[in-house]
């Protein structure tokens, strides 16, 4: 589970490269549609449940790549802004967080003690932007002397109790390269963090997973093939849980856009009836009702979704669409494109007309970073004219009525 064997002498020299690498989770695949500040709700003529007999409950979940290292250096002084977003939901049953430094994970555990239980799995154990500039002690063969200030990874929180921890290996550790095809100096270890959970107010079987897939878009498609294989592996591993009658919720940074003609990564999650194009999966996504192309650009792709049934109007019940989950960097958008690369999936025991979701950019409205705004026009800017933001990803919340057994 730990990444070992990289010479300690390279740490300082390569730390800048590493910080740029982790940032790619919000920089690699991008294009602007618009800032999303309201939840969207499915409108369909068919309100019948797709699930079988059982108890129907509303299940609420959040996924958020909080950029805890590259953007926030492992600090905990701004986490109260995330706390407020959680409180405004309110009371989500599941919290899926990515790029969380271990120090920040400890903050969440302490802050929500008695309400949520939290679990952590590392993506990197030798990351020098979470509070310790020298992570060489984590690169020897003894895991017992590790400095946890060098850990960054995925977190799963449950409003209730976590069952046994399950780290599902996703592969993709070999041939990790950046956009230019150069090997990553500190490769990641990819495990989906999953738990069976006992949730307050949900009398049935539920499983939650927090995931972070590979980033980077090299010209030969090495990263995209790895992501596709990782998503397929995870979906396949969760089949047994769905067959066992569990409602499965998966949230995270997939580094992949929903449109079927732009890559196969998410085919393993979207159901065959997802418009357009379908998939081979067993999941619905919370937010899919956006008529703007979530990866629209001024290039060969149109700025609006032009494929069949973008808004899930009858007869479509679910779609491969939705609002952007990455944020504007600057008013001119000179160096970043917005896109939907974070996803929140509910398994097929879901009443499709109840699916709803919203994507919330977290800009700072003031230079002191005391107030959050979801509107870029109200955001403060740094000396270079860039928006001040908590993360390069949006806070994504969603819910659905599910049938639990």
mmCIF file of C-alpha atoms in Angstrom, residues 191-361:
data_model
loop_
_atom_site.group_PDB
_atom_site.id
_atom_site.type_symbol
_atom_site.label_atom_id
_atom_site.label_comp_id
_atom_site.label_asym_id
_atom_site.label_seq_id
_atom_site.Cartn_x
_atom_site.Cartn_y
_atom_site.Cartn_z
ATOM 1 C CA UNK A 191 -6.910 2.224 -3.868
ATOM 2 C CA UNK A 192 -10.608 2.991 -3.657
ATOM 3 C CA UNK A 193 -11.502 3.503 0.012
ATOM 4 C CA UNK A 194 -14.752 1.655 0.747
ATOM 5 C CA UNK A 195 -16.753 0.741 3.838
ATOM 6 C CA UNK A 196 -20.080 -0.858 4.533
ATOM 7 C CA UNK A 197 -21.816 1.768 6.648
ATOM 8 C CA UNK A 198 -24.585 1.979 9.216
ATOM 9 C CA UNK A 199 -26.192 5.367 8.628
ATOM 10 C CA UNK A 200 -28.425 7.454 10.856
ATOM 11 C CA UNK A 201 -31.972 7.311 9.483
ATOM 12 C CA UNK A 202 -31.168 4.722 6.797
ATOM 13 C CA UNK A 203 -32.444 1.280 7.867
ATOM 14 C CA UNK A 204 -30.630 -0.826 5.310
ATOM 15 C CA UNK A 205 -27.438 -1.916 3.606
ATOM 16 C CA UNK A 206 -25.252 0.869 2.203
ATOM 17 C CA UNK A 207 -21.658 0.933 0.984
ATOM 18 C CA UNK A 208 -19.671 4.112 0.359
ATOM 19 C CA UNK A 209 -16.464 4.582 -1.642
ATOM 20 C CA UNK A 210 -14.098 7.531 -2.070
ATOM 21 C CA UNK A 211 -11.857 7.339 -5.120
ATOM 22 C CA UNK A 212 -9.135 9.217 -6.986
ATOM 23 C CA UNK A 213 -8.141 7.910 -10.416
ATOM 24 C CA UNK A 214 -5.030 8.713 -12.426
ATOM 25 C CA UNK A 215 -4.509 12.210 -13.791
ATOM 26 C CA UNK A 216 -2.637 13.484 -16.872
ATOM 27 C CA UNK A 217 -3.418 13.362 -20.582
ATOM 28 C CA UNK A 218 -0.384 12.254 -22.533
ATOM 29 C CA UNK A 219 -0.451 12.159 -26.326
ATOM 30 C CA UNK A 220 -0.291 8.343 -26.475
ATOM 31 C CA UNK A 221 -3.279 7.864 -24.170
ATOM 32 C CA UNK A 222 -1.377 5.954 -21.489
ATOM 33 C CA UNK A 223 -3.183 7.803 -18.691
ATOM 34 C CA UNK A 224 -6.608 7.482 -20.284
ATOM 35 C CA UNK A 225 -6.225 3.734 -20.757
ATOM 36 C CA UNK A 226 -5.150 3.403 -17.136
ATOM 37 C CA UNK A 227 -8.179 5.390 -15.939
ATOM 38 C CA UNK A 228 -10.499 3.268 -18.046
ATOM 39 C CA UNK A 229 -9.041 0.093 -16.551
ATOM 40 C CA UNK A 230 -9.234 1.521 -13.010
ATOM 41 C CA UNK A 231 -12.898 2.487 -13.370
ATOM 42 C CA UNK A 232 -13.753 -0.905 -14.854
ATOM 43 C CA UNK A 233 -11.942 -2.681 -12.026
ATOM 44 C CA UNK A 234 -13.795 -0.697 -9.373
ATOM 45 C CA UNK A 235 -17.210 -1.163 -10.998
ATOM 46 C CA UNK A 236 -16.579 -4.882 -11.357
ATOM 47 C CA UNK A 237 -15.507 -5.235 -7.722
ATOM 48 C CA UNK A 238 -18.710 -3.517 -6.597
ATOM 49 C CA UNK A 239 -20.989 -5.879 -8.537
ATOM 50 C CA UNK A 240 -21.030 -8.344 -5.659
ATOM 51 C CA UNK A 241 -22.141 -5.645 -3.217
ATOM 52 C CA UNK A 242 -24.990 -4.549 -5.485
ATOM 53 C CA UNK A 243 -26.019 -8.169 -6.009
ATOM 54 C CA UNK A 244 -26.047 -8.574 -2.222
ATOM 55 C CA UNK A 245 -28.727 -5.895 -1.979
ATOM 56 C CA UNK A 246 -26.551 -2.969 -0.928
ATOM 57 C CA UNK A 247 -27.019 0.574 -2.140
ATOM 58 C CA UNK A 248 -23.547 1.612 -3.300
ATOM 59 C CA UNK A 249 -22.472 5.269 -3.494
ATOM 60 C CA UNK A 250 -19.188 6.172 -5.183
ATOM 61 C CA UNK A 251 -17.784 9.692 -5.169
ATOM 62 C CA UNK A 252 -14.488 11.091 -6.280
ATOM 63 C CA UNK A 253 -12.114 12.598 -8.775
ATOM 64 C CA UNK A 254 -12.321 10.371 -11.852
ATOM 65 C CA UNK A 255 -10.299 12.752 -14.042
ATOM 66 C CA UNK A 256 -12.738 11.916 -16.836
ATOM 67 C CA UNK A 257 -15.610 13.774 -18.461
ATOM 68 C CA UNK A 258 -19.039 12.123 -18.890
ATOM 69 C CA UNK A 259 -19.473 12.401 -22.654
ATOM 70 C CA UNK A 260 -19.179 8.972 -24.293
ATOM 71 C CA UNK A 261 -17.533 10.319 -27.444
ATOM 72 C CA UNK A 262 -14.687 11.791 -25.385
ATOM 73 C CA UNK A 263 -13.456 8.587 -23.812
ATOM 74 C CA UNK A 264 -14.525 5.232 -22.359
ATOM 75 C CA UNK A 265 -13.509 5.807 -18.733
ATOM 76 C CA UNK A 266 -17.029 6.102 -17.335
ATOM 77 C CA UNK A 267 -18.693 3.473 -19.542
ATOM 78 C CA UNK A 268 -18.310 0.996 -16.678
ATOM 79 C CA UNK A 269 -20.441 3.188 -14.377
ATOM 80 C CA UNK A 270 -23.257 4.600 -16.518
ATOM 81 C CA UNK A 271 -26.210 2.296 -17.124
ATOM 82 C CA UNK A 272 -27.229 1.298 -20.661
ATOM 83 C CA UNK A 273 -30.194 3.691 -20.528
ATOM 84 C CA UNK A 274 -28.030 6.775 -19.846
ATOM 85 C CA UNK A 275 -28.506 9.198 -22.725
ATOM 86 C CA UNK A 276 -26.672 9.622 -24.990
ATOM 87 C CA UNK A 277 -24.734 6.492 -25.742
ATOM 88 C CA UNK A 278 -25.407 4.500 -22.594
ATOM 89 C CA UNK A 279 -22.815 2.378 -20.839
ATOM 90 C CA UNK A 280 -22.314 -1.071 -19.337
ATOM 91 C CA UNK A 281 -22.607 -0.027 -15.698
ATOM 92 C CA UNK A 282 -25.118 -0.149 -12.864
ATOM 93 C CA UNK A 283 -25.025 3.430 -11.603
ATOM 94 C CA UNK A 284 -26.855 6.724 -11.962
ATOM 95 C CA UNK A 285 -25.172 10.066 -11.354
ATOM 96 C CA UNK A 286 -26.684 12.719 -9.087
ATOM 97 C CA UNK A 287 -26.229 15.721 -11.365
ATOM 98 C CA UNK A 288 -26.851 15.073 -15.056
ATOM 99 C CA UNK A 289 -29.445 17.691 -15.974
ATOM 100 C CA UNK A 290 -27.420 20.421 -17.622
ATOM 101 C CA UNK A 291 -27.979 21.426 -21.226
ATOM 102 C CA UNK A 292 -24.518 22.987 -21.431
ATOM 103 C CA UNK A 293 -21.753 20.673 -22.530
ATOM 104 C CA UNK A 294 -19.806 20.110 -19.276
ATOM 105 C CA UNK A 295 -16.599 20.035 -21.300
ATOM 106 C CA UNK A 296 -17.621 22.678 -23.841
ATOM 107 C CA UNK A 297 -14.857 24.601 -25.521
ATOM 108 C CA UNK A 298 -14.228 27.014 -28.337
ATOM 109 C CA UNK A 299 -12.413 24.320 -30.309
ATOM 110 C CA UNK A 300 -13.920 21.501 -32.330
ATOM 111 C CA UNK A 301 -16.475 20.689 -29.631
ATOM 112 C CA UNK A 302 -19.558 22.907 -29.415
ATOM 113 C CA UNK A 303 -20.167 25.033 -26.361
ATOM 114 C CA UNK A 304 -23.552 23.401 -25.850
ATOM 115 C CA UNK A 305 -24.632 19.819 -25.484
ATOM 116 C CA UNK A 306 -25.977 18.873 -28.905
ATOM 117 C CA UNK A 307 -26.447 15.135 -28.472
ATOM 118 C CA UNK A 308 -29.772 13.419 -27.853
ATOM 119 C CA UNK A 309 -31.862 14.218 -24.751
ATOM 120 C CA UNK A 310 -29.450 16.422 -22.793
ATOM 121 C CA UNK A 311 -31.883 17.251 -20.011
ATOM 122 C CA UNK A 312 -33.295 13.813 -19.335
ATOM 123 C CA UNK A 313 -36.722 14.822 -20.570
ATOM 124 C CA UNK A 314 -39.024 11.915 -21.301
ATOM 125 C CA UNK A 315 -38.374 9.266 -22.428
ATOM 126 C CA UNK A 316 -34.831 9.585 -21.058
ATOM 127 C CA UNK A 317 -34.527 9.046 -17.309
ATOM 128 C CA UNK A 318 -30.795 9.641 -16.851
ATOM 129 C CA UNK A 319 -28.045 11.259 -18.861
ATOM 130 C CA UNK A 320 -24.291 11.601 -19.277
ATOM 131 C CA UNK A 321 -24.109 15.332 -18.663
ATOM 132 C CA UNK A 322 -23.958 17.741 -15.737
ATOM 133 C CA UNK A 323 -22.309 20.885 -14.415
ATOM 134 C CA UNK A 324 -18.596 21.569 -14.314
ATOM 135 C CA UNK A 325 -16.717 20.465 -11.202
ATOM 136 C CA UNK A 326 -13.548 22.473 -11.765
ATOM 137 C CA UNK A 327 -13.311 26.197 -11.095
ATOM 138 C CA UNK A 328 -12.350 29.236 -13.115
ATOM 139 C CA UNK A 329 -8.803 30.342 -12.401
ATOM 140 C CA UNK A 330 -9.101 33.788 -13.900
ATOM 141 C CA UNK A 331 -11.629 35.995 -15.679
ATOM 142 C CA UNK A 332 -9.837 35.443 -18.981
ATOM 143 C CA UNK A 333 -9.539 31.671 -18.472
ATOM 144 C CA UNK A 334 -6.147 31.816 -20.128
ATOM 145 C CA UNK A 335 -4.665 28.719 -18.567
ATOM 146 C CA UNK A 336 -7.492 26.511 -17.384
ATOM 147 C CA UNK A 337 -10.567 24.949 -18.889
ATOM 148 C CA UNK A 338 -13.550 23.898 -16.835
ATOM 149 C CA UNK A 339 -14.957 20.402 -17.044
ATOM 150 C CA UNK A 340 -16.866 17.808 -15.094
ATOM 151 C CA UNK A 341 -14.262 15.370 -13.808
ATOM 152 C CA UNK A 342 -15.666 14.708 -10.317
ATOM 153 C CA UNK A 343 -18.639 12.367 -10.109
ATOM 154 C CA UNK A 344 -21.159 11.144 -7.547
ATOM 155 C CA UNK A 345 -22.741 7.820 -8.465
ATOM 156 C CA UNK A 346 -25.696 6.006 -6.861
ATOM 157 C CA UNK A 347 -26.251 2.342 -7.690
ATOM 158 C CA UNK A 348 -29.333 1.132 -9.508
ATOM 159 C CA UNK A 349 -31.585 0.819 -6.429
ATOM 160 C CA UNK A 350 -32.466 4.442 -7.145
ATOM 161 C CA UNK A 351 -35.674 6.234 -8.052
ATOM 162 C CA UNK A 352 -34.439 8.083 -11.109
ATOM 163 C CA UNK A 353 -36.748 11.064 -10.920
ATOM 164 C CA UNK A 354 -35.411 11.923 -7.447
ATOM 165 C CA UNK A 355 -31.766 12.244 -8.490
ATOM 166 C CA UNK A 356 -30.514 15.746 -7.838
ATOM 167 C CA UNK A 357 -27.190 17.479 -7.462
ATOM 168 C CA UNK A 358 -25.278 20.723 -7.465
ATOM 169 C CA UNK A 359 -21.715 21.861 -8.045
ATOM 170 C CA UNK A 360 -20.398 24.709 -5.856
ATOM 171 C CA UNK A 361 -17.127 26.529 -6.581
#
